[in-house]
Coordinates of C-alpha atoms in Angstrom, one line a residue:
M271 CA 8.5 -5.2 52.0
S272 CA 9.1 -8.9 52.3
N273 CA 6.9 -9.7 49.2
M274 CA 8.7 -7.3 47.0
G275 CA 12.3 -8.0 48.0
Q276 CA 15.0 -7.1 50.5
I277 CA 16.0 -3.6 51.4
A278 CA 19.7 -2.8 51.5
F279 CA 21.9 0.3 51.9
D280 CA 24.8 1.4 49.8
E281 CA 28.0 3.0 51.1
Y282 CA 26.3 6.4 51.4
G283 CA 23.5 5.1 53.5
R284 CA 20.9 5.3 50.6
P285 CA 18.4 2.5 50.6
F286 CA 17.8 0.4 47.5
I287 CA 15.6 -2.7 47.0
I288 CA 16.9 -6.0 45.9
L289 CA 14.0 -7.5 43.9
R290 CA 13.2 -11.2 44.2
D291 CA 11.5 -12.0 40.9
Q292 CA 14.5 -13.3 39.1
D293 CA 12.9 -16.7 39.1
K294 CA 10.0 -15.3 37.0
K295 CA 12.5 -14.1 34.4
K296 CA 13.3 -16.3 31.5
R297 CA 16.6 -16.2 29.6
L298 CA 17.4 -18.1 26.4
C299 CA 20.9 -18.2 25.1
G300 CA 23.0 -20.1 22.6
L301 CA 21.4 -22.8 20.6
D302 CA 18.1 -22.6 22.5
A303 CA 17.7 -19.0 21.5
H304 CA 18.4 -19.8 17.8
K305 CA 15.9 -22.7 17.9
S306 CA 13.2 -20.4 19.5
H307 CA 13.8 -17.8 16.7
I308 CA 13.6 -20.3 14.0
M309 CA 10.5 -21.9 15.4
A310 CA 8.7 -18.5 15.5
A311 CA 9.8 -17.6 11.9
K312 CA 8.8 -21.0 10.6
T313 CA 5.3 -20.6 12.2
V314 CA 4.8 -17.2 10.5
A315 CA 6.1 -18.4 7.1
N316 CA 3.9 -21.5 7.2
T317 CA 0.9 -19.3 7.9
L318 CA 1.6 -17.3 4.7
K319 CA 2.8 -20.2 2.6
T320 CA -0.8 -21.3 1.6
S321 CA -1.6 -17.9 0.2
L322 CA 1.2 -17.9 -2.4
G323 CA 0.5 -17.9 -6.1
P324 CA -2.6 -17.7 -8.3
K325 CA -4.4 -20.6 -6.5
G326 CA -3.3 -19.4 -3.1
L327 CA -5.9 -19.3 -0.4
D328 CA -7.1 -16.1 1.3
K329 CA -6.9 -15.3 5.0
M330 CA -9.8 -13.9 7.1
M331 CA -8.7 -11.6 10.0
V332 CA -11.2 -10.5 12.6
G333 CA -10.1 -7.2 14.3
P334 CA -10.6 -6.4 18.0
D335 CA -13.8 -4.5 17.0
G336 CA -15.2 -7.4 15.0
D337 CA -14.3 -5.8 11.7
I338 CA -13.4 -8.4 9.0
T339 CA -10.6 -8.3 6.5
I340 CA -10.3 -10.9 3.8
T341 CA -7.0 -10.8 1.8
N342 CA -4.0 -12.7 0.5
D343 CA -1.7 -9.7 0.5
G344 CA 1.2 -10.8 2.7
A345 CA 1.9 -7.4 4.2
T346 CA -1.7 -6.9 5.2
I347 CA -2.1 -10.4 6.7
L348 CA 1.0 -9.9 8.9
G349 CA 0.2 -6.3 9.7
Q350 CA -3.1 -7.4 11.2
M351 CA -1.8 -10.5 12.9
D352 CA -1.4 -10.0 16.6
V353 CA 2.2 -11.3 16.9
E354 CA 3.8 -11.5 20.3
H355 CA 7.2 -13.1 19.5
E356 CA 10.0 -10.6 18.9
I357 CA 11.4 -12.6 15.9
A358 CA 8.0 -13.0 14.4
K359 CA 7.7 -9.2 14.6
L360 CA 10.9 -8.9 12.6
L361 CA 9.2 -10.9 9.8
V362 CA 6.2 -8.6 10.0
Q363 CA 8.6 -5.7 9.4
L364 CA 10.3 -7.6 6.6
S365 CA 7.0 -7.9 4.6
K366 CA 6.2 -4.2 5.4
S367 CA 9.6 -3.1 4.0
Q368 CA 9.0 -5.2 0.9
D369 CA 5.6 -3.6 0.6
D370 CA 7.0 0.0 1.0
E371 CA 9.9 -0.4 -1.3
I372 CA 8.6 -2.6 -4.0
G373 CA 4.8 -3.1 -3.4
D374 CA 4.7 -6.7 -4.6
G375 CA 6.1 -10.0 -3.5
T376 CA 5.2 -9.5 0.2
T377 CA 4.2 -13.1 0.7
G378 CA 7.1 -14.6 -1.2
V379 CA 9.7 -12.7 0.8
V380 CA 8.4 -14.1 4.1
V381 CA 8.1 -17.7 2.7
L382 CA 11.8 -17.4 1.5
A383 CA 13.0 -16.1 4.9
G384 CA 11.2 -18.9 6.7
A385 CA 12.8 -21.5 4.4
L386 CA 16.2 -20.0 4.9
L387 CA 15.9 -20.2 8.7
E388 CA 14.5 -23.8 8.5
M389 CA 17.6 -24.8 6.5
A390 CA 19.8 -23.0 9.0
E391 CA 18.4 -25.1 11.8
Q392 CA 19.7 -28.3 10.2
L393 CA 23.1 -26.7 9.8
L394 CA 23.1 -25.6 13.4
D395 CA 22.3 -29.2 14.4
R396 CA 25.4 -30.3 12.5
G397 CA 27.5 -28.0 14.6
I398 CA 28.1 -25.2 12.0
H399 CA 28.5 -21.8 13.6
P400 CA 25.7 -19.3 12.9
I401 CA 28.1 -16.7 11.6
R402 CA 29.5 -19.1 9.0
I403 CA 25.9 -19.8 7.9
A404 CA 25.1 -16.1 7.6
D405 CA 28.3 -15.6 5.6
G406 CA 27.4 -18.5 3.3
Y407 CA 23.9 -17.1 2.8
E408 CA 25.3 -13.7 1.9
M409 CA 27.7 -15.2 -0.7
A410 CA 24.8 -17.3 -2.2
A411 CA 22.5 -14.2 -2.3
K412 CA 25.0 -12.3 -4.3
I413 CA 25.4 -15.2 -6.8
A414 CA 21.6 -15.5 -7.1
A415 CA 21.2 -11.7 -7.6
D416 CA 23.9 -11.7 -10.3
H417 CA 22.4 -14.8 -11.9
L418 CA 19.0 -13.0 -12.1
E419 CA 20.6 -10.3 -14.2
T420 CA 21.8 -12.9 -16.7
I421 CA 18.3 -14.5 -17.2
C422 CA 16.3 -11.3 -17.3
D423 CA 14.6 -9.7 -20.4
T424 CA 14.0 -6.1 -21.0
F425 CA 11.1 -4.4 -22.8
P426 CA 10.7 -0.8 -23.6
V427 CA 8.2 1.0 -21.4
D428 CA 6.2 2.7 -24.2
P429 CA 3.0 4.6 -23.5
K430 CA 1.9 3.7 -27.1
N431 CA 2.5 -0.1 -26.7
T432 CA 1.3 -1.0 -23.2
E433 CA 0.6 -4.7 -23.9
P434 CA 3.8 -6.0 -22.1
L435 CA 3.0 -3.8 -19.1
I436 CA -0.6 -5.1 -19.0
Q437 CA 0.7 -8.7 -19.0
T438 CA 3.0 -7.9 -16.0
A439 CA 0.1 -6.3 -14.1
M440 CA -2.1 -9.3 -14.9
T441 CA 0.6 -11.6 -13.3
T442 CA 0.4 -9.5 -10.1
L443 CA -3.4 -9.6 -10.1
G444 CA -3.6 -13.3 -10.9
S445 CA -3.4 -14.3 -7.3
K446 CA -6.0 -11.7 -6.1
I447 CA -9.7 -11.9 -5.5
I448 CA -10.4 -9.5 -8.3
N449 CA -9.0 -11.8 -11.1
R450 CA -12.5 -12.3 -12.6
C451 CA -12.1 -8.8 -14.3
H452 CA -8.4 -9.5 -14.6
R453 CA -7.6 -7.7 -17.8
Q454 CA -9.7 -4.7 -17.1
M455 CA -8.0 -4.0 -13.7
A456 CA -4.6 -4.5 -15.3
E457 CA -5.4 -2.0 -18.0
I458 CA -6.7 0.5 -15.5
A459 CA -3.5 0.2 -13.4
V460 CA -1.3 0.6 -16.5
E461 CA -3.3 3.6 -17.9
A462 CA -3.2 5.3 -14.4
I463 CA 0.6 5.0 -14.2
M464 CA 1.1 6.1 -17.9
S465 CA -1.0 9.2 -17.1
V466 CA 1.1 10.3 -14.2
A467 CA 4.6 8.8 -14.9
D468 CA 7.5 11.2 -15.5
F469 CA 9.6 9.4 -18.2
E470 CA 12.5 11.8 -18.0
R471 CA 13.0 11.2 -14.3
K472 CA 11.9 7.6 -14.6
D473 CA 9.6 8.0 -11.6
T474 CA 6.0 8.1 -10.7
D475 CA 4.3 10.3 -8.1
F476 CA 1.7 8.2 -6.3
E477 CA 0.2 11.4 -4.8
L478 CA -1.4 12.0 -8.2
I479 CA -3.3 8.7 -8.2
K480 CA -6.2 8.5 -5.9
V481 CA -8.0 5.2 -5.3
E482 CA -11.7 5.8 -4.3
G483 CA -14.2 3.1 -3.6
K484 CA -18.0 3.1 -3.3
V485 CA -20.1 0.1 -2.3
G486 CA -22.7 -0.9 -4.9
G487 CA -22.6 -2.0 -8.5
K488 CA -20.2 -4.7 -9.6
L489 CA -16.4 -4.9 -9.9
E490 CA -16.7 -4.6 -13.7
D491 CA -18.1 -1.0 -13.1
T492 CA -14.6 0.1 -11.8
M493 CA -13.3 2.9 -14.0
L494 CA -10.4 5.3 -14.4
V495 CA -11.3 8.9 -14.2
K496 CA -8.9 11.4 -15.8
G497 CA -9.5 13.8 -13.0
V498 CA -10.7 13.8 -9.4
V499 CA -13.7 12.0 -7.9
I500 CA -14.9 13.3 -4.5
D501 CA -17.5 11.7 -2.3
K502 CA -19.7 14.9 -2.2
D503 CA -22.5 16.5 -4.1
F504 CA -23.5 20.1 -4.9
S505 CA -24.6 21.7 -1.7
H506 CA -28.1 22.5 -2.9
P507 CA -30.3 19.9 -4.6
Q508 CA -31.6 22.5 -7.1
M509 CA -28.2 23.5 -8.4
A510 CA -27.3 22.3 -11.9
K511 CA -26.0 18.7 -12.0
S512 CA -23.2 19.5 -14.3
L513 CA -21.1 22.5 -15.1
K514 CA -18.9 23.1 -18.2
D515 CA -15.8 25.2 -18.2
A516 CA -15.7 25.5 -14.5
N517 CA -13.6 28.2 -12.9
I518 CA -13.1 26.9 -9.4
A519 CA -12.4 28.9 -6.2
I520 CA -10.8 26.6 -3.7
L521 CA -11.4 28.0 -0.2
T522 CA -10.2 26.8 3.2
C523 CA -11.8 29.8 5.0
P524 CA -15.4 29.6 6.3
F525 CA -17.8 30.7 3.5
E526 CA -20.8 31.9 5.5
P527 CA -22.2 35.1 7.0
P528 CA -19.8 36.1 9.8
K529 CA -21.1 35.4 13.3
P530 CA -20.4 38.1 15.9
K531 CA -17.6 36.4 17.8
T532 CA -17.4 38.2 21.2
K533 CA -15.9 36.9 24.4
H534 CA -18.7 38.8 26.2
K535 CA -22.4 38.2 26.1
L536 CA -24.2 39.9 23.2
D537 CA -27.7 41.0 24.1
V538 CA -30.1 41.7 21.3
T539 CA -32.9 43.4 23.1
S540 CA -35.2 44.6 20.4
V541 CA -36.6 43.3 17.2
D542 CA -35.0 46.1 15.3
D543 CA -31.5 45.2 16.6
Y544 CA -32.1 41.6 15.5
K545 CA -33.2 42.7 12.0
K546 CA -30.2 45.0 11.7
L547 CA -27.9 42.1 12.7
R548 CA -29.6 39.8 10.2
E549 CA -29.4 42.4 7.4
Y550 CA -25.7 43.0 8.2
E551 CA -25.0 39.3 8.0
K552 CA -26.9 38.9 4.8
K553 CA -25.1 41.9 3.2
K554 CA -21.7 40.6 4.3
F555 CA -22.4 37.3 2.7
E556 CA -23.7 38.9 -0.5
D557 CA -20.4 40.8 -0.6
M558 CA -18.5 37.6 -0.2
V559 CA -20.4 36.0 -3.1
E560 CA -19.8 39.1 -5.2
M561 CA -16.1 38.9 -4.5
V562 CA -16.0 35.3 -5.6
K563 CA -18.1 36.1 -8.8
K564 CA -15.9 39.1 -9.6
T565 CA -12.9 36.9 -10.0
G566 CA -14.8 34.9 -12.7
A567 CA -15.4 31.8 -10.5
N568 CA -18.6 29.8 -11.2
L569 CA -17.9 27.0 -8.6
V570 CA -16.8 27.2 -5.0
I571 CA -15.2 24.2 -3.3
C572 CA -15.0 24.8 0.4
Q573 CA -13.3 22.9 3.1
W574 CA -15.8 24.1 5.7
G575 CA -19.6 24.1 5.6
F576 CA -22.1 26.9 5.3
D577 CA -25.6 27.0 6.8
D578 CA -28.9 26.6 5.0
E579 CA -29.4 30.3 4.7
A580 CA -26.1 30.8 3.0
N581 CA -26.8 27.8 0.8
H582 CA -30.1 29.4 -0.3
L583 CA -28.4 32.7 -1.0
L584 CA -25.8 30.9 -3.2
L585 CA -28.6 29.3 -5.2
Q586 CA -30.2 32.7 -5.7
K587 CA -26.9 34.3 -6.8
D588 CA -26.4 31.4 -9.2
L589 CA -23.1 30.2 -7.7
Q590 CA -22.5 26.5 -7.6
A591 CA -20.9 25.2 -4.4
V592 CA -19.5 22.0 -2.7
R593 CA -19.0 22.0 1.1
W594 CA -17.1 19.9 3.6
V595 CA -14.4 18.7 1.2
G596 CA -11.6 17.1 3.2
G597 CA -7.9 18.3 3.2
P598 CA -6.4 15.6 0.9
E599 CA -9.2 16.0 -1.6
I600 CA -8.8 19.8 -1.6
E601 CA -5.0 19.4 -2.3
L602 CA -5.7 16.9 -5.2
I603 CA -8.3 19.2 -6.7
A604 CA -5.8 22.1 -6.5
I605 CA -3.1 20.0 -8.2
A606 CA -5.5 18.7 -10.9
T607 CA -7.2 22.0 -11.8
G608 CA -4.0 24.1 -11.5
G609 CA -5.7 26.3 -8.8
R610 CA -4.3 27.7 -5.6
I611 CA -5.8 27.0 -2.2
V612 CA -7.1 30.3 -0.7
P613 CA -7.0 30.6 3.1
R614 CA -8.5 34.2 3.2
F615 CA -11.2 35.9 1.2
E616 CA -9.0 39.0 0.7
E617 CA -6.4 36.9 -1.2
L618 CA -8.9 35.6 -3.8
T619 CA -7.8 36.6 -7.3
A620 CA -8.6 35.4 -10.8
E621 CA -5.1 33.9 -11.2
K622 CA -5.7 31.6 -8.2
L623 CA -8.8 29.9 -9.7
G624 CA -8.6 26.3 -10.9
H625 CA -10.0 25.2 -14.3
A626 CA -11.8 22.1 -15.3
G627 CA -13.6 21.2 -18.6
I628 CA -16.5 19.6 -16.8
V629 CA -17.7 19.1 -13.2
R630 CA -20.6 16.6 -13.0
E631 CA -22.6 14.6 -10.4
L632 CA -22.6 10.9 -10.7
N633 CA -25.8 9.1 -9.6
F634 CA -25.8 5.5 -8.5
G635 CA -28.8 3.4 -9.3
T636 CA -31.5 3.4 -6.6
T637 CA -29.3 4.2 -3.6
K638 CA -29.5 8.0 -4.0
D639 CA -25.7 8.1 -3.6
R640 CA -24.0 10.9 -5.4
M641 CA -20.4 11.8 -6.1
L642 CA -18.7 14.6 -8.0
V643 CA -16.4 14.1 -10.9
I644 CA -14.0 16.8 -12.0
E645 CA -12.7 16.0 -15.5
K646 CA -10.7 17.6 -18.3
C647 CA -8.5 19.4 -15.8
R648 CA -5.7 21.7 -16.7
N649 CA -3.2 19.3 -15.2
S650 CA -4.4 16.0 -16.8
R651 CA -1.8 14.0 -14.8
A652 CA -4.0 13.6 -11.7
V653 CA -6.2 10.6 -12.0
T654 CA -8.6 8.7 -9.9
I655 CA -9.4 4.9 -9.9
F656 CA -13.0 4.6 -8.9
I657 CA -13.8 1.1 -7.6
R658 CA -17.2 -0.4 -7.3
G659 CA -18.0 -3.7 -5.6
G660 CA -20.7 -5.6 -3.8
N661 CA -19.5 -5.0 -0.3
K662 CA -16.8 -3.1 1.7
M663 CA -14.5 -6.1 1.9
I664 CA -14.3 -6.6 -1.8
I665 CA -13.6 -2.9 -2.4
E666 CA -10.8 -2.9 0.3
E667 CA -9.2 -6.0 -1.3
A668 CA -9.5 -4.5 -4.7
K669 CA -7.7 -1.3 -3.4
R670 CA -4.9 -3.5 -2.0
S671 CA -4.6 -5.5 -5.2
L672 CA -4.6 -2.4 -7.4
H673 CA -1.9 -0.9 -5.2
D674 CA 0.3 -3.9 -5.9
A675 CA -0.3 -3.6 -9.6
L676 CA 0.4 0.1 -9.6
C677 CA 3.7 -0.5 -7.7
V678 CA 4.8 -3.1 -10.3
I679 CA 4.2 -0.8 -13.2
R680 CA 6.0 2.0 -11.4
N681 CA 9.0 -0.3 -10.9
L682 CA 9.0 -1.1 -14.6
V683 CA 9.1 2.7 -15.4
R684 CA 12.1 2.9 -13.1
D685 CA 13.8 -0.3 -14.3
N686 CA 12.3 -2.1 -17.3
R687 CA 14.0 -5.5 -16.7
I688 CA 11.8 -8.5 -16.0
V689 CA 12.0 -12.2 -15.2
Y690 CA 9.5 -14.9 -15.8
G691 CA 7.5 -16.0 -12.7
G692 CA 6.0 -19.2 -11.6
G693 CA 9.0 -20.2 -9.5
A694 CA 11.2 -20.3 -12.7
P695 CA 13.8 -17.7 -11.5
E696 CA 14.0 -19.4 -8.1
I697 CA 14.8 -22.8 -9.6
S698 CA 17.3 -21.2 -12.0
C699 CA 19.0 -19.3 -9.1
S700 CA 19.0 -22.5 -7.0
L701 CA 20.9 -24.4 -9.8
A702 CA 23.4 -21.5 -10.1
V703 CA 24.0 -21.4 -6.4
H704 CA 24.5 -25.2 -6.2
Q705 CA 27.0 -25.0 -9.0
A706 CA 28.9 -22.2 -7.3
A707 CA 28.9 -24.1 -4.0
D708 CA 30.7 -27.1 -5.6
K709 CA 33.6 -24.8 -6.4
I710 CA 34.1 -23.7 -2.8
S711 CA 36.2 -25.7 -0.4
T712 CA 35.4 -23.8 2.9
L713 CA 32.6 -24.5 5.3
E714 CA 30.4 -21.9 3.7
Q715 CA 29.6 -24.3 0.9
Y716 CA 27.0 -26.1 3.2
A717 CA 25.2 -22.8 3.8
M718 CA 25.2 -22.0 0.1
R719 CA 23.7 -25.4 -0.7
A720 CA 21.1 -24.8 2.0
F721 CA 20.3 -21.4 0.4
G722 CA 19.8 -23.2 -2.9
D723 CA 17.4 -25.6 -1.3
A724 CA 15.6 -22.8 0.5
L725 CA 15.0 -21.1 -2.9
E726 CA 13.1 -24.2 -4.0
S727 CA 10.5 -23.6 -1.2
V728 CA 8.7 -21.0 -3.4
P729 CA 8.1 -23.3 -6.5
L730 CA 7.2 -26.1 -4.0
A731 CA 4.6 -23.9 -2.3
L732 CA 3.2 -22.8 -5.7
A733 CA 2.9 -26.4 -6.8
E734 CA 1.3 -27.5 -3.6
N735 CA -1.2 -24.6 -3.6
S736 CA -2.2 -25.5 -7.2
G737 CA -3.0 -29.1 -6.3
L738 CA 0.0 -30.6 -8.1
P739 CA 2.3 -33.1 -6.5
P740 CA 5.0 -30.7 -5.2
I741 CA 8.2 -32.8 -5.2
E742 CA 7.5 -34.6 -8.5
T743 CA 6.6 -31.3 -10.3
L744 CA 9.7 -29.5 -9.0
A745 CA 12.0 -32.4 -9.9
E746 CA 10.6 -32.5 -13.4
I747 CA 11.0 -28.7 -14.0
K748 CA 14.4 -28.7 -12.5
S749 CA 15.7 -31.5 -14.7
R750 CA 14.1 -29.8 -17.8
Q751 CA 15.8 -26.5 -16.9
V752 CA 19.2 -28.3 -16.8
K753 CA 18.6 -30.3 -20.0
E754 CA 17.0 -27.6 -22.1
G755 CA 19.1 -24.7 -20.5
N756 CA 15.8 -22.7 -20.4
P757 CA 15.5 -20.6 -17.2
R758 CA 11.9 -19.7 -18.1
L759 CA 10.4 -23.0 -17.2
G760 CA 8.3 -22.7 -14.0
I761 CA 5.3 -24.3 -12.3
D762 CA 2.2 -24.5 -14.5
C763 CA -0.1 -23.3 -11.7
L764 CA -3.2 -22.7 -13.9
N765 CA -2.9 -26.1 -15.8
K766 CA -2.5 -24.4 -19.2
G767 CA -0.4 -27.3 -20.5
S768 CA 2.9 -25.3 -20.9
S769 CA 5.6 -24.8 -18.3
D770 CA 7.3 -22.0 -20.3
M771 CA 6.4 -18.9 -18.4
K772 CA 7.2 -16.6 -21.4
A773 CA 4.5 -18.3 -23.4
Q774 CA 2.1 -18.1 -20.4
H775 CA 2.9 -14.3 -20.0
V776 CA 3.7 -14.8 -16.3
I777 CA 6.0 -11.8 -15.8
E778 CA 7.6 -10.4 -12.6
T779 CA 9.9 -7.4 -12.3
L780 CA 13.6 -8.0 -11.7
T781 CA 13.5 -5.3 -9.0
A782 CA 10.9 -7.2 -6.9
K783 CA 12.6 -10.6 -7.3
R784 CA 16.1 -9.2 -6.4
A785 CA 14.7 -7.3 -3.4
Q786 CA 12.9 -10.5 -2.2
I787 CA 16.2 -12.4 -2.1
M788 CA 18.3 -9.6 -0.6
L789 CA 15.8 -8.6 2.1
A790 CA 15.1 -12.2 3.2
V791 CA 18.9 -12.8 3.6
Q792 CA 19.4 -9.6 5.5
V793 CA 16.7 -10.6 8.0
C794 CA 18.1 -14.1 8.3
K795 CA 21.5 -12.8 9.0
M796 CA 20.1 -10.5 11.7
I797 CA 18.2 -13.4 13.3
L798 CA 21.2 -15.8 13.2
K799 CA 23.4 -13.3 14.9
I800 CA 21.1 -13.1 18.0
D801 CA 22.1 -15.7 20.6
D802 CA 20.7 -14.3 23.8
I803 CA 17.3 -13.1 24.8
R804 CA 16.5 -11.8 28.2
A805 CA 12.8 -11.5 28.7
G806 CA 10.3 -10.9 31.4
A807 CA 7.7 -13.4 32.3
D808 CA 5.1 -11.5 30.3
S809 CA 7.1 -11.2 27.1
G810 CA 5.2 -13.8 25.2
Y811 CA 7.9 -16.5 25.4

């Protein structure tokens, strides 16, 4: 007992133990707690800062099982980082919420939050109360968000003229690994969204876009399939490799001769009994095939498998089949072909069949890999982006990059306002916030100026990552924005000789930019309001 602590009794004579490990506990409060938070947030933000922008560097993460991920997508980097500190975990959630809501700008939002907290540290040292800092930040964020709406442009989201959308998607993909087939990927993303977007509701159902990857070939072989691609082939190698005007029965019940399912032992004692059992099984299966053919189906897609004997019978009866198709794929096939998923044979009717213009097998070079493509479906809104690449890492990164591009185009369908990128909106907002701060006489003006300075961390990081002298470049662009009154001037990251981002076609959605500022401020407010942490010795402090 003596190691653990002291035993004592309450007024009813019940024993309780007084533990003696208070000395192992650590408690941070007041300014120390704030400093600890800001330190953690700065560390996370500085890790991500180098992967911002078109010349940003990638990060390589090695998982606990030795699996490697190479990416510069902020949400993915933070999601895979093993973060101990509680405040650092908040920043991980910040990038995740930006990813879930907007899909793009996951690195920028963390860099901005880190800069805001770094500025807050200087204000805390000057004796300004954290609540006043948080209030000042909130006022500044509102001014910045309102200012963004005054400098934004709109363009009509028109399926007939997709060029502005392609330019926006190219901005998103510019910082990714797949930018060597930059335009092609942007076109694929735009065409995919245009195929599935609902322009009346101004929304896009991502369930209808499937992104499938297959190792082999090169990135340029990536294509958009107006239909569904599944990583399966026809169940028998002698079945026809393509099928026109397919009527598809989509089954989630086992499609094979029924096995006698008995709780008790079944003894087949003579050869005749065995033959009868076999005949019975064969006849039952033939009846099943007849039932399917009677409905007019010429292709069966089955969630479960069937044995070789059943497979052979299907070939004899001239019924094409695909087996072991997973649940999500089955749902997508049903949506695309307009069919119904049939859970029991008795329910199979002609009305429940799906229809597709062509179902064909794709062969890949010398690898003997095969996949099925279901095209010209009744519901042409379901599409598949089929990515090829030299290895698994490139395909995974291409999937993440395309997800960002798809999200950006979806946001434009919802709200077609845009701002020009390259740090231009941040510089413009920073100038607007500084002007507003000069008109305020209360203590919040300091926090507002700090907010304006923090906004400049994004163009500074862009310049630094592009190998330009960061402070000189920023000062020059800032003075030009003031002189020329042009909020489109940003950092010329790609050395194209022009700082006008409209001319360079560097376009970002207003939704993403506004969300970045608002989310970063909300998280900073939350962190500034915590002044006491009680943590055990093993809590990572």
